[in-house]
Amino acid sequence: MASATSGAAARIEQSPTGGRWNYLTAGGLAALTEAALYVLGIGYFLVVLDFASATTPLQQLELFVANEATLSAMYLLVYVVFGVVLVPLVLTLHHDLSAGARMAMQVTTAFGLIWAGLVVASGMIATLATGVVVDLYGTDPAQATTVWLAISPVVDGLGGGNEIVGGIWTLLVSVVALRMGALHRVVNYVGLVVGTAGILSAVPALGEVGGAIFGLTQIVWFVGIGVLLLRASRRETASVS
């Protein structure tokens, strides 16, 4: 795969600036960071917190109370930091692919930036809501449960419950890259799976399956994108040195 990756990386438009910290390096590190945050979030919520075992809102609140500090930190990382780091990746891919598909990448980048904003907003609401319901739980568990039932759909609707906006962005990036022969075919095909699963996660009957496939396959996609961008960055650095 090394030769294919090198050939694909050569298609990435070269930056007018040299040096180790060019835009390709920033985009590559951003992609790898996104993958790491996904793994961190999955490990925490499914293994450490065992959130899936909390089948009622009251059980969820009990988990919040017992893990308030780590839960708030995790919401900050896997939502707010994720959304912030997503921005340089979106802009890097826009820079690389827009030369061959200007209008398509303008639409694609718009969806990427919208997704970043939604994820940040979802994380900020979840972080603040956790503190509110935990404080309220100490005096009135029933009211705390009611508040969480009202806030939870907002968090899920913005970015925690379906992945349609992220799916559209990933799908469009992959389609454009395939049409241009850019990046790497395997990475682009994985992106098609990611995007399709994200869009299907908005369908109630397919929400859980689509969301699970989206999260797991996007880890692979982020790693692939990160490796390609960092290799392209090293090639550029070598060419100007």
Coordinates of N, CA and C in Angstrom, one line a residue:
M1 N 0.8 -1.2 0.0 CA 0.0 0.0 0.0 C 0.9 1.3 0.0
A2 N 2.2 1.1 0.4 CA 3.0 2.3 0.5 C 3.2 3.0 -0.8
S3 N 3.4 2.2 -1.9 CA 3.6 2.9 -3.2 C 2.3 3.6 -3.7
A4 N 1.2 2.9 -3.5 CA -0.1 3.5 -3.8 C -0.4 4.8 -3.1
T5 N 0.0 4.7 -1.8 CA -0.2 5.9 -0.9 C 0.7 7.1 -1.4
S6 N 1.9 6.7 -1.7 CA 2.9 7.8 -2.1 C 2.4 8.4 -3.4
G7 N 1.8 7.6 -4.4 CA 1.3 8.1 -5.6 C 0.1 9.0 -5.4
A8 N -0.8 8.6 -4.5 CA -1.9 9.3 -4.2 C -1.6 10.6 -3.5
A9 N -0.6 10.5 -2.6 CA -0.2 11.7 -1.9 C 0.4 12.8 -2.8
A10 N 1.0 12.3 -3.9 CA 1.6 13.3 -4.8 C 0.6 14.1 -5.5
R11 N -0.7 13.6 -5.5 CA -1.7 14.4 -6.2 C -2.2 15.6 -5.3
I12 N -1.9 15.6 -4.0 CA -2.3 16.6 -3.2 C -1.5 17.9 -3.5
E13 N -2.3 19.0 -3.7 CA -1.7 20.2 -4.1 C -0.6 20.7 -3.1
Q14 N 0.5 21.1 -3.6 CA 1.6 21.5 -2.7 C 1.4 22.9 -2.1
S15 N 1.8 23.1 -0.9 CA 1.6 24.4 -0.2 C 2.7 25.3 -0.7
P16 N 2.4 26.6 -0.8 CA 3.4 27.6 -1.2 C 4.4 27.8 -0.1
T17 N 4.1 27.3 1.1 CA 5.0 27.6 2.2 C 5.7 26.3 2.6
G18 N 7.0 26.4 3.0 CA 7.7 25.2 3.4 C 7.7 25.1 4.9
G19 N 8.6 24.2 5.4 CA 8.7 24.1 6.8 C 7.9 22.9 7.3
R20 N 8.2 22.5 8.5 CA 7.6 21.4 9.1 C 6.1 21.6 9.4
W21 N 5.7 22.8 9.9 CA 4.4 23.1 10.3 C 3.6 23.7 9.2
N22 N 3.5 23.1 8.0 CA 2.6 23.6 7.0 C 1.2 23.2 7.2
Y23 N 0.3 23.5 6.3 CA -1.1 23.2 6.5 C -1.4 21.7 6.4
L24 N -0.6 21.0 5.6 CA -0.7 19.6 5.5 C -0.5 18.9 6.9
T25 N 0.6 19.3 7.6 CA 0.9 18.8 8.9 C -0.3 19.1 9.8
A26 N -0.8 20.3 9.8 CA -1.9 20.6 10.7 C -3.1 19.8 10.4
G27 N -3.4 19.6 9.1 CA -4.6 18.7 8.8 C -4.4 17.3 9.1
G28 N -3.2 16.8 8.9 CA -2.9 15.4 9.3 C -3.0 15.1 10.8
L29 N -2.4 16.0 11.5 CA -2.5 15.9 13.0 C -3.9 16.0 13.5
A30 N -4.7 16.9 12.9 CA -6.1 17.1 13.2 C -6.8 15.8 13.0
A31 N -6.6 15.1 11.8 CA -7.3 13.9 11.5 C -7.0 12.8 12.5
L32 N -5.7 12.6 12.9 CA -5.3 11.6 13.8 C -5.8 11.9 15.2
T33 N -5.9 13.2 15.6 CA -6.5 13.6 16.9 C -8.0 13.2 16.9
E34 N -8.7 13.4 15.8 CA -10.1 13.1 15.8 C -10.3 11.6 16.0
A35 N -9.4 10.8 15.4 CA -9.5 9.3 15.5 C -9.2 8.9 17.0
A36 N -8.2 9.6 17.6 CA -7.9 9.3 19.0 C -9.1 9.7 19.9
L37 N -9.7 10.8 19.6 CA -10.8 11.2 20.5 C -12.0 10.3 20.3
Y38 N -12.2 9.7 19.1 CA -13.3 8.7 19.0 C -13.0 7.5 19.8
V39 N -11.8 7.0 19.8 CA -11.4 5.8 20.6 C -11.5 6.1 22.1
L40 N -11.1 7.3 22.5 CA -11.2 7.7 23.9 C -12.7 7.7 24.3
G41 N -13.5 8.3 23.5 CA -15.0 8.4 23.8 C -15.6 7.1 23.9
I42 N -15.4 6.2 22.9 CA -16.0 4.9 22.9 C -15.5 4.1 24.1
G43 N -14.2 4.2 24.4 CA -13.7 3.4 25.6 C -14.3 3.9 26.9
Y44 N -14.5 5.2 27.0 CA -15.0 5.8 28.3 C -16.5 5.5 28.4
F45 N -17.3 5.8 27.4 CA -18.8 5.6 27.6 C -19.2 4.2 27.6
L46 N -18.6 3.3 26.8 CA -19.0 1.9 26.7 C -18.3 1.0 27.7
V47 N -17.1 1.3 28.0 CA -16.3 0.4 28.9 C -16.2 0.9 30.3
V48 N -15.7 2.2 30.5 CA -15.5 2.7 31.8 C -16.8 3.1 32.5
L49 N -17.6 3.9 31.8 CA -18.9 4.4 32.3 C -20.0 3.3 32.2
D50 N -19.9 2.5 31.2 CA -20.9 1.4 30.8 C -22.3 2.1 30.7
F51 N -22.3 3.1 29.9 CA -23.5 3.9 29.7 C -24.7 3.1 29.1
A52 N -24.3 2.1 28.3 CA -25.4 1.3 27.7 C -26.2 0.5 28.7
S53 N -25.7 0.3 29.9 CA -26.4 -0.4 31.0 C -27.5 0.4 31.6
A54 N -27.4 1.8 31.5 CA -28.3 2.7 32.1 C -29.5 2.8 31.1
T55 N -30.6 2.0 31.4 CA -31.7 2.0 30.5 C -32.8 3.0 30.8
T56 N -32.7 3.6 31.9 CA -33.7 4.7 32.3 C -33.1 6.0 32.6
P57 N -33.8 7.1 32.4 CA -33.2 8.4 32.7 C -32.7 8.5 34.2
L58 N -33.3 7.9 35.1 CA -32.9 7.9 36.5 C -31.5 7.2 36.6
Q59 N -31.4 6.1 36.0 CA -30.1 5.3 36.0 C -29.0 6.2 35.4
Q60 N -29.3 6.9 34.3 CA -28.3 7.7 33.7 C -27.9 8.8 34.6
L61 N -28.9 9.4 35.4 CA -28.5 10.5 36.3 C -27.6 9.9 37.4
E62 N -27.9 8.7 37.9 CA -27.1 8.1 38.9 C -25.6 8.0 38.4
L63 N -25.5 7.6 37.2 CA -24.1 7.5 36.6 C -23.5 8.9 36.5
F64 N -24.3 9.9 36.2 CA -23.8 11.3 36.1 C -23.3 11.8 37.5
V65 N -24.1 11.5 38.5 CA -23.7 11.9 39.9 C -22.4 11.2 40.3
A66 N -22.3 9.9 40.0 CA -21.1 9.2 40.5 C -19.8 9.5 39.7
N67 N -20.0 10.1 38.5 CA -18.9 10.3 37.6 C -18.9 11.7 37.0
E68 N -19.3 12.7 37.8 CA -19.5 14.1 37.3 C -18.3 14.7 36.7
A69 N -17.2 14.6 37.5 CA -15.9 15.2 37.0 C -15.4 14.6 35.7
T70 N -15.3 13.3 35.7 CA -14.7 12.7 34.5 C -15.7 12.8 33.3
L71 N -17.0 12.8 33.6 CA -18.0 12.9 32.5 C -17.9 14.3 31.9
S72 N -17.8 15.3 32.7 CA -17.7 16.7 32.1 C -16.5 16.8 31.3
A73 N -15.4 16.3 31.8 CA -14.1 16.4 31.0 C -14.2 15.6 29.7
M74 N -14.9 14.5 29.7 CA -15.0 13.7 28.5 C -16.0 14.4 27.5
Y75 N -17.0 15.0 28.0 CA -17.9 15.8 27.1 C -17.1 16.9 26.4
L76 N -16.2 17.5 27.2 CA -15.4 18.6 26.7 C -14.5 18.1 25.6
L77 N -13.9 17.0 25.8 CA -12.9 16.4 24.9 C -13.6 15.9 23.6
V78 N -14.6 15.0 23.8 CA -15.1 14.3 22.6 C -16.1 15.1 21.8
Y79 N -16.5 16.2 22.4 CA -17.4 17.1 21.6 C -16.8 18.4 21.3
V80 N -16.5 19.2 22.3 CA -16.0 20.6 22.1 C -14.6 20.5 21.4
V81 N -13.6 19.8 21.9 CA -12.3 19.7 21.3 C -12.4 19.1 20.0
F82 N -13.2 18.0 19.8 CA -13.4 17.4 18.5 C -13.9 18.4 17.5
G83 N -14.9 19.2 17.8 CA -15.4 20.1 16.9 C -14.4 21.2 16.5
V84 N -13.6 21.7 17.5 CA -12.6 22.7 17.2 C -11.5 22.1 16.3
V85 N -11.0 20.9 16.6 CA -10.0 20.3 15.8 C -10.4 19.9 14.4
L86 N -11.7 19.7 14.3 CA -12.3 19.4 13.0 C -12.1 20.5 11.9
V87 N -12.1 21.8 12.4 CA -12.1 22.9 11.5 C -10.8 22.9 10.6
P88 N -9.6 22.8 11.2 CA -8.4 22.7 10.3 C -8.4 21.6 9.4
L89 N -9.0 20.4 9.7 CA -9.1 19.3 8.8 C -10.0 19.6 7.7
V90 N -11.1 20.2 8.0 CA -12.1 20.5 6.9 C -11.4 21.5 5.9
L91 N -10.7 22.5 6.4 CA -10.1 23.5 5.6 C -8.9 23.0 4.8
T92 N -8.2 22.0 5.4 CA -7.1 21.4 4.7 C -7.6 20.6 3.5
L93 N -8.7 19.8 3.7 CA -9.2 19.0 2.6 C -9.9 19.9 1.5
H94 N -10.4 21.0 2.0 CA -11.0 22.0 1.0 C -9.8 22.6 0.1
H95 N -8.7 22.9 0.7 CA -7.6 23.4 0.0 C -7.1 22.4 -1.0
D96 N -7.0 21.2 -0.6 CA -6.5 20.1 -1.5 C -7.4 19.8 -2.7
L97 N -8.7 19.8 -2.4 CA -9.6 19.2 -3.4 C -10.3 20.3 -4.2
S98 N -10.3 21.5 -3.8 CA -11.2 22.5 -4.5 C -10.7 22.9 -5.8
A99 N -9.4 22.7 -6.1 CA -8.9 23.1 -7.4 C -9.6 22.3 -8.6
G100 N -9.9 21.0 -8.3 CA -10.5 20.2 -9.3 C -12.0 20.1 -9.2
A101 N -12.6 20.7 -8.2 CA -14.1 20.6 -8.0 C -14.5 21.8 -7.1
R102 N -14.4 23.0 -7.6 CA -14.6 24.2 -6.8 C -15.9 24.3 -6.2
M103 N -17.0 24.1 -7.0 CA -18.3 24.3 -6.4 C -18.7 23.1 -5.5
A104 N -18.3 21.9 -5.8 CA -18.6 20.8 -5.0 C -17.9 20.9 -3.7
M105 N -16.7 21.4 -3.7 CA -16.0 21.5 -2.4 C -16.5 22.7 -1.5
Q106 N -17.0 23.7 -2.2 CA -17.6 24.8 -1.4 C -18.8 24.2 -0.6
V107 N -19.6 23.4 -1.3 CA -20.8 22.8 -0.6 C -20.3 21.8 0.5
T108 N -19.3 21.0 0.1 CA -18.7 20.0 1.1 C -18.2 20.7 2.3
T109 N -17.4 21.7 2.1 CA -16.8 22.4 3.2 C -17.8 23.1 4.1
A110 N -18.9 23.6 3.5 CA -19.9 24.2 4.3 C -20.5 23.2 5.3
F111 N -20.8 21.9 4.8 CA -21.3 20.9 5.7 C -20.3 20.5 6.7
G112 N -19.0 20.5 6.4 CA -18.0 20.2 7.4 C -17.9 21.2 8.5
L113 N -18.0 22.5 8.2 CA -18.0 23.5 9.2 C -19.3 23.6 10.0
I114 N -20.4 23.3 9.4 CA -21.6 23.2 10.1 C -21.6 22.1 11.1
W115 N -21.0 20.9 10.7 CA -20.8 19.8 11.6 C -20.0 20.2 12.8
A116 N -18.9 20.8 12.5 CA -18.0 21.3 13.6 C -18.7 22.1 14.6
G117 N -19.5 23.1 14.1 CA -20.3 24.0 15.0 C -21.3 23.2 15.8
L118 N -22.0 22.3 15.2 CA -23.0 21.5 15.9 C -22.4 20.6 17.0
V119 N -21.3 20.0 16.7 CA -20.6 19.2 17.7 C -20.2 20.0 18.9
V120 N -19.6 21.2 18.6 CA -19.2 22.1 19.7 C -20.4 22.5 20.6
A121 N -21.5 22.9 19.9 CA -22.7 23.3 20.6 C -23.3 22.2 21.4
S122 N -23.3 21.0 20.9 CA -23.8 19.8 21.6 C -23.0 19.5 22.9
G123 N -21.6 19.6 22.7 CA -20.8 19.4 23.9 C -20.9 20.4 25.0
M124 N -21.1 21.7 24.6 CA -21.2 22.8 25.6 C -22.5 22.6 26.3
I125 N -23.6 22.2 25.6 CA -24.9 22.0 26.3 C -24.8 20.8 27.2
A126 N -24.2 19.7 26.7 CA -24.1 18.5 27.5 C -23.3 18.8 28.8
T127 N -22.2 19.5 28.7 CA -21.3 19.8 29.8 C -22.1 20.6 30.9
L128 N -22.8 21.7 30.4 CA -23.5 22.5 31.4 C -24.7 21.8 32.0
A129 N -25.4 21.0 31.1 CA -26.6 20.3 31.6 C -26.2 19.2 32.6
T130 N -25.1 18.6 32.5 CA -24.6 17.6 33.4 C -24.5 18.2 34.8
G131 N -23.9 19.4 34.9 CA -23.7 20.1 36.2 C -25.1 20.5 36.8
V132 N -26.0 20.9 35.9 CA -27.3 21.4 36.4 C -28.1 20.2 37.0
V133 N -28.1 19.1 36.3 CA -29.0 18.0 36.7 C -28.3 17.3 37.9
V134 N -27.0 17.3 38.0 CA -26.4 16.7 39.2 C -26.7 17.5 40.4
D135 N -26.6 18.8 40.3 CA -26.9 19.7 41.5 C -28.4 19.5 41.9
L136 N -29.2 19.4 40.9 CA -30.7 19.3 41.1 C -31.0 17.9 41.7
Y137 N -30.3 16.9 41.3 CA -30.5 15.5 41.8 C -30.4 15.4 43.3
G138 N -29.5 16.2 43.9 CA -29.3 16.2 45.3 C -30.5 16.6 46.1
T139 N -31.3 17.4 45.5 CA -32.5 17.9 46.3 C -33.8 17.4 45.7
D140 N -33.8 17.1 44.4 CA -35.1 16.6 43.8 C -34.8 15.7 42.6
P141 N -34.6 14.4 42.9 CA -34.2 13.5 41.8 C -35.3 13.5 40.7
A142 N -36.6 13.6 41.0 CA -37.6 13.5 40.0 C -37.6 14.7 39.1
Q143 N -37.3 15.9 39.7 CA -37.2 17.1 38.8 C -35.9 17.0 38.0
A144 N -34.9 16.5 38.5 CA -33.6 16.4 37.8 C -33.8 15.5 36.6
T145 N -34.6 14.4 36.8 CA -34.9 13.5 35.7 C -35.7 14.2 34.6
T146 N -36.7 15.0 35.0 CA -37.5 15.7 34.1 C -36.6 16.7 33.2
V147 N -35.7 17.4 33.9 CA -34.9 18.3 33.2 C -34.0 17.6 32.2
W148 N -33.4 16.5 32.6 CA -32.6 15.7 31.7 C -33.4 15.2 30.5
L149 N -34.6 14.8 30.7 CA -35.4 14.3 29.6 C -35.7 15.4 28.6
A150 N -35.7 16.7 29.1 CA -36.0 17.8 28.2 C -34.7 18.2 27.5
I151 N -33.5 18.1 28.1 CA -32.3 18.5 27.5 C -31.7 17.5 26.6
S152 N -31.8 16.2 27.0 CA -31.2 15.1 26.2 C -31.5 15.1 24.8
P153 N -32.8 15.3 24.3 CA -33.1 15.3 22.9 C -32.4 16.5 22.2
V154 N -32.1 17.6 22.9 CA -31.4 18.7 22.3 C -30.0 18.4 22.0
V155 N -29.3 17.7 23.0 CA -28.0 17.3 22.8 C -27.9 16.3 21.7
D156 N -28.8 15.3 21.7 CA -28.8 14.3 20.6 C -29.1 14.9 19.2
G157 N -30.0 15.8 19.2 CA -30.4 16.4 17.9 C -29.2 17.2 17.3
L158 N -28.5 17.9 18.2 CA -27.4 18.7 17.7 C -26.2 17.9 17.2
G159 N -25.9 16.8 17.8 CA -24.7 16.0 17.4 C -24.5 14.7 18.1
G160 N -25.3 14.4 19.1 CA -25.0 13.1 19.8 C -25.9 12.0 19.4
G161 N -27.0 12.2 18.7 CA -28.0 11.2 18.4 C -28.0 10.7 17.0
N162 N -27.7 11.6 16.1 CA -27.6 11.2 14.7 C -26.4 11.9 14.0
E163 N -25.9 11.3 12.9 CA -24.7 11.8 12.3 C -24.9 12.2 10.9
I164 N -26.0 12.7 10.6 CA -26.4 13.0 9.2 C -25.5 14.1 8.6
V165 N -25.2 15.2 9.3 CA -24.3 16.2 8.8 C -22.9 15.8 8.6
G166 N -22.4 15.1 9.6 CA -21.0 14.5 9.4 C -21.0 13.5 8.3
G167 N -22.0 12.7 8.2 CA -22.1 11.7 7.1 C -22.1 12.4 5.7
I168 N -22.9 13.5 5.6 CA -22.9 14.2 4.3 C -21.5 14.7 4.0
W169 N -20.8 15.3 4.9 CA -19.5 15.9 4.7 C -18.5 14.8 4.3
T170 N -18.5 13.7 5.0 CA -17.6 12.6 4.7 C -17.9 12.0 3.3
L171 N -19.1 11.8 3.1 CA -19.5 11.2 1.8 C -19.1 12.2 0.6
L172 N -19.3 13.4 0.8 CA -19.0 14.4 -0.3 C -17.5 14.5 -0.5
V173 N -16.7 14.5 0.6 CA -15.3 14.5 0.4 C -14.8 13.3 -0.3
S174 N -15.4 12.1 0.0 CA -15.0 10.9 -0.6 C -15.4 10.8 -2.1
V175 N -16.5 11.3 -2.4 CA -17.0 11.3 -3.8 C -16.1 12.3 -4.7
V176 N -15.8 13.4 -4.1 CA -14.9 14.4 -4.9 C -13.5 13.8 -5.1
A177 N -13.0 13.2 -4.0 CA -11.6 12.6 -4.1 C -11.6 11.5 -5.1
L178 N -12.6 10.6 -5.1 CA -12.7 9.6 -6.1 C -12.7 10.1 -7.5
R179 N -13.5 11.1 -7.7 CA -13.6 11.7 -9.1 C -12.3 12.3 -9.5
M180 N -11.6 12.9 -8.6 CA -10.3 13.5 -8.9 C -9.1 12.5 -8.9
G181 N -9.3 11.3 -8.4 CA -8.2 10.4 -8.3 C -7.3 10.8 -7.2
A182 N -7.8 11.6 -6.2 CA -7.0 12.1 -5.1 C -7.0 11.2 -3.9
L183 N -6.2 11.6 -2.9 CA -6.1 10.8 -1.7 C -5.8 9.3 -2.0
H184 N -6.6 8.4 -1.5 CA -6.3 7.0 -1.8 C -7.7 6.3 -2.0
R185 N -7.7 5.4 -3.0 CA -9.0 4.8 -3.3 C -9.6 4.0 -2.1
V186 N -8.8 3.3 -1.3 CA -9.3 2.5 -0.2 C -9.9 3.5 0.9
V187 N -9.1 4.6 1.1 CA -9.6 5.5 2.1 C -10.9 6.2 1.6
N188 N -11.0 6.4 0.3 CA -12.2 7.0 -0.2 C -13.4 6.1 -0.1
Y189 N -13.2 4.8 -0.4 CA -14.2 3.8 -0.3 C -14.7 3.7 1.2
V190 N -13.8 3.7 2.1 CA -14.2 3.7 3.5 C -15.0 4.9 3.8
G191 N -14.6 6.1 3.2 CA -15.4 7.3 3.4 C -16.8 7.2 2.9
L192 N -17.0 6.4 1.8 CA -18.4 6.2 1.3 C -19.2 5.4 2.3
V193 N -18.6 4.5 2.9 CA -19.3 3.7 4.0 C -19.6 4.6 5.2
V194 N -18.7 5.3 5.6 CA -18.9 6.3 6.7 C -20.0 7.2 6.4
G195 N -20.0 7.8 5.3 CA -21.0 8.8 4.9 C -22.4 8.2 4.9
T196 N -22.5 7.1 4.2 CA -23.8 6.4 4.1 C -24.3 6.0 5.4
A197 N -23.5 5.5 6.3 CA -23.9 5.1 7.6 C -24.4 6.3 8.4
G198 N -23.7 7.4 8.3 CA -24.0 8.6 9.0 C -25.4 9.1 8.6
I199 N -25.7 9.1 7.3 CA -27.0 9.5 6.8 C -28.1 8.6 7.3
L200 N -27.8 7.3 7.2 CA -28.8 6.3 7.7 C -29.1 6.4 9.2
S201 N -28.1 7.0 9.9 CA -28.4 7.1 11.4 C -29.5 8.0 11.7
A202 N -29.9 8.8 10.8 CA -31.0 9.7 11.0 C -32.4 9.0 10.8
V203 N -32.4 7.8 10.3 CA -33.6 7.0 10.2 C -33.8 6.3 11.5
P204 N -34.9 6.5 12.2 CA -35.1 5.9 13.5 C -34.9 4.5 13.6
A205 N -35.3 3.7 12.6 CA -35.2 2.2 12.7 C -33.7 1.8 12.5
L206 N -32.9 2.7 11.9 CA -31.5 2.3 11.7 C -30.5 3.2 12.5
G207 N -31.0 4.0 13.4 CA -30.2 4.9 14.1 C -29.0 4.3 14.9
E208 N -29.3 3.3 15.7 CA -28.2 2.7 16.5 C -27.2 2.0 15.6
V209 N -27.7 1.2 14.6 CA -26.7 0.5 13.7 C -25.9 1.5 12.9
G210 N -26.6 2.4 12.3 CA -25.9 3.4 11.5 C -24.9 4.2 12.3
G211 N -25.3 4.6 13.5 CA -24.4 5.4 14.3 C -23.2 4.6 14.7
A212 N -23.3 3.3 15.0 CA -22.2 2.4 15.4 C -21.3 2.3 14.2
I213 N -21.8 2.0 13.0 CA -21.0 1.8 11.9 C -20.2 3.1 11.5
F214 N -21.0 4.2 11.6 CA -20.4 5.5 11.4 C -19.2 5.8 12.3
G215 N -19.3 5.6 13.6 CA -18.2 5.9 14.5 C -17.0 5.0 14.3
L216 N -17.3 3.7 14.1 CA -16.1 2.7 14.0 C -15.4 2.9 12.7
T217 N -16.1 3.1 11.6 CA -15.5 3.2 10.3 C -14.8 4.6 10.1
Q218 N -15.4 5.6 10.8 CA -14.7 6.9 10.7 C -13.4 7.0 11.4
I219 N -13.2 6.1 12.4 CA -11.9 6.1 13.0 C -10.9 5.6 12.0
V220 N -11.2 4.6 11.2 CA -10.3 4.2 10.1 C -10.1 5.2 9.1
W221 N -11.2 5.9 8.7 CA -11.1 7.0 7.7 C -10.2 8.1 8.2
F222 N -10.4 8.6 9.4 CA -9.5 9.6 10.0 C -8.1 9.2 10.0
V223 N -7.8 8.0 10.4 CA -6.4 7.6 10.4 C -5.8 7.6 9.0
G224 N -6.6 7.1 8.0 CA -6.1 7.1 6.7 C -5.8 8.5 6.1
I225 N -6.8 9.4 6.4 CA -6.6 10.8 6.0 C -5.4 11.4 6.6
G226 N -5.2 11.1 7.9 CA -4.1 11.7 8.7 C -2.8 11.2 8.1
V227 N -2.7 9.9 7.8 CA -1.4 9.4 7.3 C -1.1 10.0 5.9
L228 N -2.1 10.1 5.1 CA -1.9 10.6 3.7 C -1.4 12.1 3.8
L229 N -2.0 12.9 4.7 CA -1.6 14.3 4.8 C -0.2 14.4 5.4
L230 N 0.1 13.7 6.4 CA 1.4 13.8 7.0 C 2.5 13.3 6.0
R231 N 2.2 12.3 5.2 CA 3.2 11.8 4.2 C 3.4 12.9 3.1
A232 N 2.3 13.5 2.7 CA 2.4 14.6 1.8 C 3.2 15.8 2.3
S233 N 3.0 16.1 3.6 CA 3.7 17.1 4.3 C 5.2 16.8 4.3
R234 N 5.6 15.6 4.6 CA 7.0 15.2 4.6 C 7.6 15.4 3.2
R235 N 6.9 15.0 2.2 CA 7.3 15.1 0.8 C 7.6 16.6 0.4
E236 N 6.6 17.4 0.9 CA 6.8 18.9 0.6 C 8.0 19.4 1.3
T237 N 8.2 19.1 2.6 CA 9.3 19.6 3.3 C 10.6 19.1 2.7
A238 N 10.7 17.9 2.2 CA 11.9 17.4 1.5 C 12.1 18.1 0.2
S239 N 11.1 18.5 -0.5 CA 11.2 19.2 -1.8 C 11.8 20.6 -1.7
V240 N 11.5 21.2 -0.5 CA 12.0 22.6 -0.4 C 13.3 22.7 0.4
S241 N 13.8 21.6 0.9 CA 15.0 21.7 1.7 C 16.2 21.4 0.9

